[in-house]
Coordinates of C-alpha atoms in Angstrom, one line a residue:
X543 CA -31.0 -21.7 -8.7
X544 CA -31.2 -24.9 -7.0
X545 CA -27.9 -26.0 -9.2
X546 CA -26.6 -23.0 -8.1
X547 CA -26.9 -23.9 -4.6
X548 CA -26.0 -27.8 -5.2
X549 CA -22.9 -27.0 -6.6
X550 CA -21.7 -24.7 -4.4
X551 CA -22.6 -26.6 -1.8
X552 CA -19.5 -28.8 -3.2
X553 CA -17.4 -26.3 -2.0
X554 CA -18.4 -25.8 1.6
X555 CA -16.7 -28.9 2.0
X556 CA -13.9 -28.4 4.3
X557 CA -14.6 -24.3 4.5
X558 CA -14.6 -22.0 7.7
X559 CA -18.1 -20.6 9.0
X560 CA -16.0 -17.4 7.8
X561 CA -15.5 -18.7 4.3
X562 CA -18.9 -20.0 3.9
X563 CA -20.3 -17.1 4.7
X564 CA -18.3 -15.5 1.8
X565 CA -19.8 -17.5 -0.5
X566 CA -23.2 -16.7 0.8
X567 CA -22.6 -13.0 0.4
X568 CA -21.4 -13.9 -3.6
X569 CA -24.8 -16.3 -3.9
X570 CA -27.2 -13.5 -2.5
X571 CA -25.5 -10.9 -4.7
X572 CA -24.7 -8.7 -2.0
X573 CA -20.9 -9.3 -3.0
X574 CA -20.1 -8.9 -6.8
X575 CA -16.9 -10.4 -8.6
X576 CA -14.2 -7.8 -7.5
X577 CA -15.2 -7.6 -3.7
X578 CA -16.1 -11.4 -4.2
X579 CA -12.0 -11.7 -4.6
X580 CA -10.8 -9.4 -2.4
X581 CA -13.0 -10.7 0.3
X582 CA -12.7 -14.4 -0.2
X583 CA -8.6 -13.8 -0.4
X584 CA -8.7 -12.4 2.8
X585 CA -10.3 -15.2 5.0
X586 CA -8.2 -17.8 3.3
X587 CA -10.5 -18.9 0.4
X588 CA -8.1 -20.1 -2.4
X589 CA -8.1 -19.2 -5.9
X590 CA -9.4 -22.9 -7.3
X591 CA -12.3 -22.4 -5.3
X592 CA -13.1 -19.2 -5.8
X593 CA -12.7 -19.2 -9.4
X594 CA -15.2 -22.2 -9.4
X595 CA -17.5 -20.5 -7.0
X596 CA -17.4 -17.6 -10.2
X597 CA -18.0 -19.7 -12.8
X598 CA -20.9 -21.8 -10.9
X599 CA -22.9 -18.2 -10.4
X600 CA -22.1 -17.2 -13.7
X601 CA -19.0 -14.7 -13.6
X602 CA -16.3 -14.9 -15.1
X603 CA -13.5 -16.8 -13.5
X604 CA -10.3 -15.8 -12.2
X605 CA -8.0 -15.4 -15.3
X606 CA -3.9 -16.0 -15.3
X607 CA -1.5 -13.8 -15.0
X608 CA 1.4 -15.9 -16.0
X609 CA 0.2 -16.5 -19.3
X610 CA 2.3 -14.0 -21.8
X611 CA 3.9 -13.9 -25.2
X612 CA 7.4 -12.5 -25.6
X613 CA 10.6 -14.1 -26.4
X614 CA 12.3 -15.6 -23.8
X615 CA 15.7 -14.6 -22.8
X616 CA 17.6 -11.2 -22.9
X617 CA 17.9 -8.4 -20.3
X618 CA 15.5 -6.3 -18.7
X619 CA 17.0 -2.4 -18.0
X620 CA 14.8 -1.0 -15.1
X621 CA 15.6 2.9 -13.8
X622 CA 14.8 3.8 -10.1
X623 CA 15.4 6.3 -8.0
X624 CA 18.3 5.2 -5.7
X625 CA 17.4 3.8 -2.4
X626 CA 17.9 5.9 0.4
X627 CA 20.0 3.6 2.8
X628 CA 21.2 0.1 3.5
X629 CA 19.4 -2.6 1.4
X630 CA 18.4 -4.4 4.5
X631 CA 15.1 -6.3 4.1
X632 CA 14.7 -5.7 7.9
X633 CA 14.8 -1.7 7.8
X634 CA 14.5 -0.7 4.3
X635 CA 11.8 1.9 4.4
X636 CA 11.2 3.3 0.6
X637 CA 9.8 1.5 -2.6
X638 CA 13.2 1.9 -4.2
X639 CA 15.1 -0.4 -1.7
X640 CA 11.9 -2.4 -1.5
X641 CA 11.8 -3.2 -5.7
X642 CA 15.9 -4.2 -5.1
X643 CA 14.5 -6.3 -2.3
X644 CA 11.5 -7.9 -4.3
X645 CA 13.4 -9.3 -7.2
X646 CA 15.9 -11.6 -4.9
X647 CA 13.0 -12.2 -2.0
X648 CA 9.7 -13.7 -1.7
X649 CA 6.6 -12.7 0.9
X650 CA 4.7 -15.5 2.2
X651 CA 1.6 -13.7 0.5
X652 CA 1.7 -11.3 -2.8
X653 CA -1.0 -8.4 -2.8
X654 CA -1.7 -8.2 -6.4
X655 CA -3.3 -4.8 -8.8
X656 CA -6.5 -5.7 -7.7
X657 CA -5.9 -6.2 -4.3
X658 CA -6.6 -9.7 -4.0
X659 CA -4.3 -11.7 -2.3
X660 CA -2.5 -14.5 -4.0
X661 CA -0.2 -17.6 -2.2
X662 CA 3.6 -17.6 -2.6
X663 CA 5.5 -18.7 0.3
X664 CA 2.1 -19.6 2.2
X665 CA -0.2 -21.7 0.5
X666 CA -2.8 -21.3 2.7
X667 CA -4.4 -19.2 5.4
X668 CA -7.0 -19.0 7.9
X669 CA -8.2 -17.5 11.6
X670 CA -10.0 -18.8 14.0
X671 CA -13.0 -18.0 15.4
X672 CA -12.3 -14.4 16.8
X673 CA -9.4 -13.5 14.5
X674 CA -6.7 -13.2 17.2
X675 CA -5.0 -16.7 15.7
X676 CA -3.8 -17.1 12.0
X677 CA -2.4 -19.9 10.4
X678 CA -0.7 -20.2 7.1
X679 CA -0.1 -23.5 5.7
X680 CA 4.0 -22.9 3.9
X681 CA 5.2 -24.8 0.5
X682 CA 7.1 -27.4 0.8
X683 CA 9.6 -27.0 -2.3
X684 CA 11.4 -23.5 -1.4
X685 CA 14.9 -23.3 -1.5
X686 CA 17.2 -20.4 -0.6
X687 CA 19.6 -19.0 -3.3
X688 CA 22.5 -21.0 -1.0
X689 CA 20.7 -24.1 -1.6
X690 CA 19.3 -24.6 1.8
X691 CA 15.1 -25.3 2.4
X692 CA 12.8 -22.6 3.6
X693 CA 11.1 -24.2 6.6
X694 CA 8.7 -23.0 9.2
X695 CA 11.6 -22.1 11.4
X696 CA 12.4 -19.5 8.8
X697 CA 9.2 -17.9 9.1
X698 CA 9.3 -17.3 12.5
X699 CA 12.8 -16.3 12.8
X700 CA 11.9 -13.6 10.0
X701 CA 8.2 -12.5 11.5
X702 CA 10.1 -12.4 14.8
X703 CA 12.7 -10.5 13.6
X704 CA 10.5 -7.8 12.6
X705 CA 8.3 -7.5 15.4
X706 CA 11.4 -7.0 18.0
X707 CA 11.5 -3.5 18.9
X708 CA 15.7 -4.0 19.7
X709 CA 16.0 -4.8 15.5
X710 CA 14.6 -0.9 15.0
X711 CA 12.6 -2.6 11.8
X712 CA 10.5 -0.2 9.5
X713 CA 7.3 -3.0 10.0
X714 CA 7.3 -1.8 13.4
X715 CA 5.4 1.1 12.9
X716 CA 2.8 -1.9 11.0
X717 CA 3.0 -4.7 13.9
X718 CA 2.6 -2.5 16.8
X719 CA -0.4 -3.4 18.6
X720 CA -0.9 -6.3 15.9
X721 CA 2.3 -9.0 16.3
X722 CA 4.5 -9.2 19.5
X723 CA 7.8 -11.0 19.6
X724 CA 7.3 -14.4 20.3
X725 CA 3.8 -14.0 19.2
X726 CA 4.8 -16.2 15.5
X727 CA 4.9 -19.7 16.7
X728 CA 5.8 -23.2 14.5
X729 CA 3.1 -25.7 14.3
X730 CA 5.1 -28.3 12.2
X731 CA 8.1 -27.6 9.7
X732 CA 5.4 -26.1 7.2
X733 CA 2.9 -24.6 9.2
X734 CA 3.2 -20.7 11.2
X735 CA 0.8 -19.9 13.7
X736 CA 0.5 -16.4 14.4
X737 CA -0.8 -15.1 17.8
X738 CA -2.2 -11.8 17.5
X739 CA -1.9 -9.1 20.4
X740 CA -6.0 -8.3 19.4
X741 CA -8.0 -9.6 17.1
X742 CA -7.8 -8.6 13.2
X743 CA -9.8 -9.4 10.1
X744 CA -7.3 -8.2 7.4
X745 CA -3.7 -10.1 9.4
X746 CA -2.6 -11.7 5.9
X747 CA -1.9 -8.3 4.2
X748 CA 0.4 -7.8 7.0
X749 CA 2.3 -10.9 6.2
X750 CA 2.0 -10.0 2.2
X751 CA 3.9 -7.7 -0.4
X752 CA 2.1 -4.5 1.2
X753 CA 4.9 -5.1 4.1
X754 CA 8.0 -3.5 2.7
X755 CA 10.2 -5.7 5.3
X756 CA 8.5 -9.2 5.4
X757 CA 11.1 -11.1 3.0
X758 CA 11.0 -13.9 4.6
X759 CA 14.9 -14.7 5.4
X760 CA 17.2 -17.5 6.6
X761 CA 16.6 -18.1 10.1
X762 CA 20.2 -17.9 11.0
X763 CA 20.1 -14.0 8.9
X764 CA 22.6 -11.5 11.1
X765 CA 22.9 -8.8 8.7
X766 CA 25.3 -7.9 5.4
X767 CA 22.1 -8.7 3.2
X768 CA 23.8 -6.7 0.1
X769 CA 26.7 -8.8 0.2
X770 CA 24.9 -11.6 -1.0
X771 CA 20.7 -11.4 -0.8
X772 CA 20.4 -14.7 0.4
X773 CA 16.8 -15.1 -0.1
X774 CA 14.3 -17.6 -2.0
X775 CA 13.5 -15.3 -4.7
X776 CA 12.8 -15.5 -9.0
X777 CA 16.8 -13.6 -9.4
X778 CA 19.7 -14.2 -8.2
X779 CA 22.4 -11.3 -7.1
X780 CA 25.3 -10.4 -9.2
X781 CA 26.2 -7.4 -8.7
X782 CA 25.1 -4.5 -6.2
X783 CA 27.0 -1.0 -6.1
X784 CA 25.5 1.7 -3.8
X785 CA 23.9 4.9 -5.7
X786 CA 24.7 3.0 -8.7
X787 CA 22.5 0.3 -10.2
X788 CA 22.4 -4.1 -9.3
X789 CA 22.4 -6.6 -11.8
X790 CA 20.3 -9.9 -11.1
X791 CA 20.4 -13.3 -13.2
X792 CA 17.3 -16.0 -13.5
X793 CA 17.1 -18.4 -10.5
X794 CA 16.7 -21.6 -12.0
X795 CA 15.2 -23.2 -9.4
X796 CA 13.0 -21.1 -8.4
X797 CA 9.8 -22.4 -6.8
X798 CA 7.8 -20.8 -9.0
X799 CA 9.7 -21.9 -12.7
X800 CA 12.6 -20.2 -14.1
X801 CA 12.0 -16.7 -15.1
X802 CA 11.3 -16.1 -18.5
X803 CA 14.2 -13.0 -18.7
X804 CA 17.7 -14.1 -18.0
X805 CA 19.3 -11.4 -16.6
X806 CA 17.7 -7.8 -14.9
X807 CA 20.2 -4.5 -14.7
X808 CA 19.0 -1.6 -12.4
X809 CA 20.2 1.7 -12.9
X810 CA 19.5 4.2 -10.3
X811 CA 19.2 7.7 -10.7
X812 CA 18.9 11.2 -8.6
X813 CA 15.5 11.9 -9.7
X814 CA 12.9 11.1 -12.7
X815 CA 13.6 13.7 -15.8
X816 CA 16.9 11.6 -16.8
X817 CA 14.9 8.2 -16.1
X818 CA 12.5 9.5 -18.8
X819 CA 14.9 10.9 -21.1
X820 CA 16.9 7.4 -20.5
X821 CA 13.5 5.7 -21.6
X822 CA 13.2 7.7 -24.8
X823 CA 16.7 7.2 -25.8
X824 CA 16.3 3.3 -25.3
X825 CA 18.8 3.2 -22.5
X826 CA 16.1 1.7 -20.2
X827 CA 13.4 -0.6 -21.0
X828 CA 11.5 0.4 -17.9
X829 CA 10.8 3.3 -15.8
X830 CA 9.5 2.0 -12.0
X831 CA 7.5 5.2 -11.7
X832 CA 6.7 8.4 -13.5
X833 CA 4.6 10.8 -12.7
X834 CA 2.2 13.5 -14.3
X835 CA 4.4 16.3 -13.6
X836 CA 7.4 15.0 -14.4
X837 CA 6.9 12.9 -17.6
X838 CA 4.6 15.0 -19.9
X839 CA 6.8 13.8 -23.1
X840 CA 5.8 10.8 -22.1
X841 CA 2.0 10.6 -22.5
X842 CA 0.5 10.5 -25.3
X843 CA 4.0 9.3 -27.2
X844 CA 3.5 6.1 -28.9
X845 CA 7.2 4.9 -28.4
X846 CA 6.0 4.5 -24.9
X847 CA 3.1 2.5 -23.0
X848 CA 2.0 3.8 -19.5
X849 CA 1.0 0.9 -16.9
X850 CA -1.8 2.1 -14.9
X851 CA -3.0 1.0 -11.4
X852 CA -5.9 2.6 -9.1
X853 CA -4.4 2.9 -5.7
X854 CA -4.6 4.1 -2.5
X855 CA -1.6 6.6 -2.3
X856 CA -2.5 10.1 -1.4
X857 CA -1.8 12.9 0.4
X858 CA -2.3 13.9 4.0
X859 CA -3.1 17.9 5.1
X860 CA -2.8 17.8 8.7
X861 CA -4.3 20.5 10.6
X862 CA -3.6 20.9 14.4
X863 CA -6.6 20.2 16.7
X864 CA -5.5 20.5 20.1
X865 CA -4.0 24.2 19.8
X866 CA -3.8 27.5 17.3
X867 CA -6.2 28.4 15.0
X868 CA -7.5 24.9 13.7
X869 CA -8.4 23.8 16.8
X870 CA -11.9 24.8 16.5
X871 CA -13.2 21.7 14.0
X872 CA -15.5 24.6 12.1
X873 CA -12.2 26.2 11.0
X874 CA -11.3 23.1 9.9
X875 CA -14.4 22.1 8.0
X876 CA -13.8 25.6 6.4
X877 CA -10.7 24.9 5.0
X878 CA -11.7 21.5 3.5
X879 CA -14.6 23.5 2.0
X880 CA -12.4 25.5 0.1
X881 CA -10.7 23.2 -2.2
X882 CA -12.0 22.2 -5.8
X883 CA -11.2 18.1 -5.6
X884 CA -12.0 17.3 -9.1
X885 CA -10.7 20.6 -10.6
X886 CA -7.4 19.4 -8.5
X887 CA -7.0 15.7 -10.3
X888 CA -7.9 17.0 -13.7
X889 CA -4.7 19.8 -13.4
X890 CA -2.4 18.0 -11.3
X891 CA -3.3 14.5 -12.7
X892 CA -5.1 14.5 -15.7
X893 CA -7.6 13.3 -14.2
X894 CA -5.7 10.1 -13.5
X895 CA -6.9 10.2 -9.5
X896 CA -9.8 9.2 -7.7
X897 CA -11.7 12.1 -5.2
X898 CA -10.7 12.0 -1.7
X899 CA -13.8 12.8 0.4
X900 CA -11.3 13.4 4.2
X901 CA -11.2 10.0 5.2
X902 CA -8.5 7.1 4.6
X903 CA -11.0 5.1 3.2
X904 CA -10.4 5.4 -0.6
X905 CA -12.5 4.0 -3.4
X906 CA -10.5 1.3 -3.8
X907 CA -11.0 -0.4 -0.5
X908 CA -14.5 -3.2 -0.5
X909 CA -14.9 -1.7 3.2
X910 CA -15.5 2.0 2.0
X911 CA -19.1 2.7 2.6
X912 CA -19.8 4.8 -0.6
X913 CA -23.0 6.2 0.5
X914 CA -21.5 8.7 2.7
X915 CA -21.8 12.4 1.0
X916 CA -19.2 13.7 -0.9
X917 CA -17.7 16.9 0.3
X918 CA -17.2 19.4 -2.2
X919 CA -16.0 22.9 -2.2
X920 CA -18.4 25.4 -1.2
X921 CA -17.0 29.0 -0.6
X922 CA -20.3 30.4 1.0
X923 CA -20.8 27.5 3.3
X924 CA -17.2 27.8 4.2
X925 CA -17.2 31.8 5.1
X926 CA -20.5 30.8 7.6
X927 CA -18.5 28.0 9.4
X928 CA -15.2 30.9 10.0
X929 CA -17.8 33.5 11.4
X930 CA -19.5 30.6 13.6
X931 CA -16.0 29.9 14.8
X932 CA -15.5 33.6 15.7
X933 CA -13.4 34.4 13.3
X934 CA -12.4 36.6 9.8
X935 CA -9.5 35.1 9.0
X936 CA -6.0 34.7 10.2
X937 CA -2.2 34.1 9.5
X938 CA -0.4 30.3 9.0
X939 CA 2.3 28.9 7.9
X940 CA 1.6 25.5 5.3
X941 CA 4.5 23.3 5.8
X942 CA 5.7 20.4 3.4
X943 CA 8.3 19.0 0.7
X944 CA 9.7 19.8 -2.3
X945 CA 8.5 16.8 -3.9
X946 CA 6.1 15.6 -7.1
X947 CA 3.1 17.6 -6.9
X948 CA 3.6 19.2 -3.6
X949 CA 4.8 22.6 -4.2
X950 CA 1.9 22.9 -6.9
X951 CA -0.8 21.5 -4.4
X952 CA 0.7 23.7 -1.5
X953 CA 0.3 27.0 -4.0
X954 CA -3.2 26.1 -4.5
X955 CA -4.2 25.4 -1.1
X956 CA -2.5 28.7 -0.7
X957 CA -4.8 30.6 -3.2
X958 CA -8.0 28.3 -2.0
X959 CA -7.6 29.8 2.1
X960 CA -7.0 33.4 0.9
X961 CA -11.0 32.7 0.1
X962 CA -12.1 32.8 3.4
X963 CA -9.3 34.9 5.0
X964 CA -6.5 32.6 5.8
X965 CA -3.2 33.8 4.8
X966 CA -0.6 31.2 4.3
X967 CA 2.7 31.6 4.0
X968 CA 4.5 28.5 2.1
X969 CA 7.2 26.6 4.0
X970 CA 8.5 24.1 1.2
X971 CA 11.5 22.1 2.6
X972 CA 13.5 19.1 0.9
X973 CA 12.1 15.7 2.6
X974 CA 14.9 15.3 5.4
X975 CA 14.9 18.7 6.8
X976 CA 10.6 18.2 6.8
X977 CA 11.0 14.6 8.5
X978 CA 13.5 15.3 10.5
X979 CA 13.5 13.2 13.3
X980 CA 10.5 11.6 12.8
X981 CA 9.5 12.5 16.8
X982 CA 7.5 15.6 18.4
X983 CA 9.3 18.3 18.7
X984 CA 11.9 17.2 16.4
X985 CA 10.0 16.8 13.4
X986 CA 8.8 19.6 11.2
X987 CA 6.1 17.1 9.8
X988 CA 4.8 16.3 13.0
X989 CA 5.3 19.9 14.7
X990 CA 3.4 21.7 12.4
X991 CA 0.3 23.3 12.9
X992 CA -0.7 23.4 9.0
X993 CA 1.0 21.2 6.6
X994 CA 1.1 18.2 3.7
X995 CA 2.8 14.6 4.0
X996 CA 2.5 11.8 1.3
X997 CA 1.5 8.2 2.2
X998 CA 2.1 5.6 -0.2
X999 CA -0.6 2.7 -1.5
X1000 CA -1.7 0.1 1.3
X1001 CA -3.9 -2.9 0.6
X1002 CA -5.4 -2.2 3.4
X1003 CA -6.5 1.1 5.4
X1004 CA -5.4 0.1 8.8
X1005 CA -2.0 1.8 9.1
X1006 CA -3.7 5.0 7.7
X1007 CA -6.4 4.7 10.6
X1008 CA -4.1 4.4 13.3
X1009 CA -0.4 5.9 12.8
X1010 CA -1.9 9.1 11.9
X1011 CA -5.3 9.2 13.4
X1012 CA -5.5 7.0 16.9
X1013 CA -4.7 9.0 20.1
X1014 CA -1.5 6.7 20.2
X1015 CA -0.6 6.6 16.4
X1016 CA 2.9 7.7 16.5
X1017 CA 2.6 9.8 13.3
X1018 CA -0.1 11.9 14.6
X1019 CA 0.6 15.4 13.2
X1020 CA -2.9 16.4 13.6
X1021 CA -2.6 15.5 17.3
X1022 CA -5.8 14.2 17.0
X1023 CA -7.9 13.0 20.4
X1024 CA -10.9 11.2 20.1
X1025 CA -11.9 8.3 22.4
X1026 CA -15.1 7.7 20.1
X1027 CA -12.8 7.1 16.9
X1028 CA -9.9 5.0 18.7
X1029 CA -12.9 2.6 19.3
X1030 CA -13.9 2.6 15.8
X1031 CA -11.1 1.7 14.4
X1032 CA -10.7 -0.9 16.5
X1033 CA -13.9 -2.5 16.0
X1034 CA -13.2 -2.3 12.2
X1035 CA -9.3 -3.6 12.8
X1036 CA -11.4 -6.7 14.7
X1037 CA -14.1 -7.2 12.1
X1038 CA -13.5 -10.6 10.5
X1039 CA -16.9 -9.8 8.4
X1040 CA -17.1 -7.6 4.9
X1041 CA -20.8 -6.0 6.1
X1042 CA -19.2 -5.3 9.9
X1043 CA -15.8 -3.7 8.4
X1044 CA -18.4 -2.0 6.3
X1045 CA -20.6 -0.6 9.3
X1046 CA -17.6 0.2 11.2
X1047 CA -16.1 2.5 8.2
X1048 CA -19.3 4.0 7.7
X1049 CA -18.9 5.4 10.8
X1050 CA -15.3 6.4 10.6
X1051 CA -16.1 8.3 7.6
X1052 CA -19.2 10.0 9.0
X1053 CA -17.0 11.1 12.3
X1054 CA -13.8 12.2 10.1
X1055 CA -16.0 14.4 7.9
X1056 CA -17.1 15.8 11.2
X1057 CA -13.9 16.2 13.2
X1058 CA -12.0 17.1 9.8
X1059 CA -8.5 16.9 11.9
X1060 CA -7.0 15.6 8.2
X1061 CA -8.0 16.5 4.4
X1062 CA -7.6 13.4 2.1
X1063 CA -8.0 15.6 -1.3
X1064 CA -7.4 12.7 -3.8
X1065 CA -6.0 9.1 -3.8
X1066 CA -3.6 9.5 -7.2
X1067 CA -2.9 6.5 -9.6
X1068 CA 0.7 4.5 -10.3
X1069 CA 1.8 4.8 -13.4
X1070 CA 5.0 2.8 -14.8
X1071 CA 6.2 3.5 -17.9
X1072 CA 7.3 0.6 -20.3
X1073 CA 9.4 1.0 -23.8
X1074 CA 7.2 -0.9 -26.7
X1075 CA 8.6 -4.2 -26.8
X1076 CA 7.9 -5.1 -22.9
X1077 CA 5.5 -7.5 -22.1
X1078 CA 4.2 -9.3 -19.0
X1079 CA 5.8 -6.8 -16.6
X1080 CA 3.5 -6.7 -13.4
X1081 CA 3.9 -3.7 -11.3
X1082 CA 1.8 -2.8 -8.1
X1083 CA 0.6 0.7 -6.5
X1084 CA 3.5 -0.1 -3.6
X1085 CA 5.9 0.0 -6.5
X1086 CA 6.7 -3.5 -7.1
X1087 CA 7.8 -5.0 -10.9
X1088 CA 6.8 -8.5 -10.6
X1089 CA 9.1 -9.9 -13.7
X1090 CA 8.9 -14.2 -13.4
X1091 CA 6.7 -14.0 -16.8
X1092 CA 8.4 -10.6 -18.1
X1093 CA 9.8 -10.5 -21.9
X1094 CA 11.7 -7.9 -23.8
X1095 CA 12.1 -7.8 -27.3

């Protein structure tokens, strides 16, 4: 032990009280590897050192990810669904746009699988004392596709870019309440300070791949990205053609080494049955995502290997708490207690899901606190709670989309309330006419007294606590009011430290199992689907393909 302690005491050396204390919490065992790296990534520790703080307690260190074996060269086929709009780094708003995005752009932080976080544009990162100041630390060797150096003023110019309500960016609905403009201020041409609007222990995941928009983007950028994608990313634009596919060639300067591939061709498509049978027929190397539902001749078929990831994506059944017949939270509770959560993965999932227990806090997250009781479906419980409430039963109608699993999961929850005497009637829309607007009172999502939306994988829970939760969160279909949570979450938003983040969830959990204004049934895995010959493809549960290192053939 006390060689232990000597030689970790080599790598205090220059370390926060923040990041010391990290390494306390991995020396007392109170932290093992995974929250170790998640943790440690967070507060700015960098991979060197935690890798040797591993090795010095006796875990095994962290491993690379560049390392493949595949022949370099050739052309990499990708199908996606094509991107809803304008591939605009500052308002593209789905995964599609965001993969186009990913392959000609770089983040100044990448959010890997396991949810640590991992340099790229930044180098380094740190807060101060209270977490209302961050400062990253940039490379020095990044050049634009055009030739010109990424400098600090780059940064800001992007981060600023985003955070200005006038620009009508999608990383609004992320920075609000978090970044201001003018808030991103240069230090020196490679250092970024950012000045926070409140303080916040998990800021760099806002800066990382988990933020669709933050390609970071000449400061001089005015708009027309498609024409050219002038960004500092592994591929360079070729071609792009609207509702058709892109092509992208190796950038051979990039900061990072060439890639490995020369060329990448996209191919979009309408929706996923072609992309599989396009996958089959060796049209496409990869597919970006498939799904349970809609690629059963895919599993199971050794012509094809399935990439998975545990994530954080899931779906959201809103219940209205202000008004109607939910707004008693027994009624609520009721209807939670109806549904069979592992009976639901194994059927819509094969099992490929972890259990949602109402709460955005998801296995996955080191801040969960897993001691809170799971709630599972009891039918007798459930039919006390309704008569407690004052009630036998009553009509509603379930609103949501016509999308994935949905319909099936809306049918179910259908069949699960006729149980204890609610009869639904299923409203089952295609995704525009349910969004609508996006506003009260223009939004079928957010008007509804009973229905389903899908949120996609986060590294971090805060957008999930506060857009759809918080008094103020502007997607707050529930219409949930409850001074005693909005002060929870921001205590946990503030927490700097694993165990206060921890204490803070615990009771977020506790209170959302209580108020039961949403039900989080399951958090449902990625799954990208490869042809045989792919190697060193690196996707993530926000739908990223990192391919620097990626071979075919």
């Amino acid at each position: 032990m006390s060689r232990i302690i000597r030689n970790l005491g080599n790598w205090r050396l220059g370390r926060t009280n923040l990041e010391n204390h990290v390494i306390d919490e991995l020396l007392s065992g109170r932290l093992d590897r995974r929250s170790f790296l998640r943790h440690g990534s967070r507060v700015g520790l960098s991979l060197a050192v935690m890798a040797a703080a591993l090795k010095t307690v006796g875990l095994d260190p962290i491993t690379s990810a560049r390392a493949q074996s595949g022949k370099p060269g050739g052309t990499m086929r990708i199908a996606l669904i094509a991107p809803s709009g304008t591939i605009d780094p500052v308002t593209v708003a789905d995964q599609y746009g965001l993969l186009v995005l990913q392959q000609v752009g770089d983040f100044l932080v990448m959010d890997g699988p396991d949810l640590v976080l991992q340099p790229m544009l930044a180098t380094e990162w740190s807060p101060n004392e209270d977490g209302t100041v961050w400062t990253f630390k940039l490379r020095d060797d990044v050049k634009f596709h055009d030739g010109r150096a990424m400098t600090a003023d780059d940064v800001v110019a992007s981060i600023d870019r985003l955070a200005d309500p006038e620009n009508g960016s999608n990383a609004l609905s992320a920075f609000k309440g978090v970044l201001s403009k003018g808030g991103t201020k240069k230090v020196d041409d490679h250092t970024v300070a950012f000045h926070l609007d409140a303080p916040n222990g998990n800021f760099p995941y806002y800066l990382s791949s988990d933020n669709y928009n933050a390609i970071i983007l000449p400061a001089d950028y005015s708009g027309g990205f498609e024409a050219q994608m002038n960004a500092t990313g592994p591929f360079k634009l070729e071609r792009y053609t609207p509702k058709v596919g892109a092509t992208f060639v190796k950038n051979p300067d990039y900061w990072g080494g060439a890639p490995l591939l020369d060329r990448v061709e996209m191919s979009f498509y309408a929706d996923q049955q072609p992309q599989v049978l396009a996958l089959l027929g060796g049209q496409v190397d990869v597919v970006q995502q498939v799904t349970v539902q809609g690629s059963q001749s895919l599993f199971d078929n050794p012509a094809v290997k399935i990439l998975e990831l545990r994530s954080n994506a899931h779906r959201q059944i809103h219940m209205k708490t202000q008004s109607g017949p939910f707004a008693d939270k027994r009624v609520r509770q009721a209807m939670a207690l109806t549904l069979d959560r592992p009976r639901l993965i194994q059927g819509l999932f094969r099992g490929m899901a972890d259990i949602g227990n109402d709460s955005p806090f998801a296995p996955v997250f080191p801040s969960t606190d897993p001691t809170v009781e799971q709630r599972a479906k009891n039918i007798k419980k459930a039919k006390q709670l309704m008569a407690e409430a004052g009630t036998t039963g009553f009509d509603t109608t379930f609103t949501t989309m016509s999308i994935q699993e949905l319909p099936a999961l809306a049918s179910l929850i259908k069949n699960a309330a006729a149980e204890i005497g609610i009869n639904v009637t299923l409203k089952i829309e295609d995704p525009g006419a349910y969004y609508g607007d996006a506003v009260p009172g223009k939004s079928d999502w957010l008007d509804s007294e009973f229905g389903m939306t899908d949120y996609g994988h986060r590294g971090i829970p805060n957008v999930f606590l506060t857009a759809p939760l918080k008094s103020d969160g502007t997607w707050n279909s529930a219409n949930f009011q409850n001074a005693e949570y909005d002060q929870l979450v921001t205590d946990y938003v503030a927490a700097l430290d694993l165990d206060a983040q921890k204490d803070a969830a615990g009771k977020i959990q506790r209170l959302l199992l209580d108020e039961t204004p949403i039900i989080f049934p399951y958090f449902y895995n990625w799954l990208t689907a490869t042809a045989p010959n792919v190697a060193g493809v690196q996707p993530t549960a926000m739908g990223q393909l990192f391919l620097q290192t990626a071979t075919v053939g």
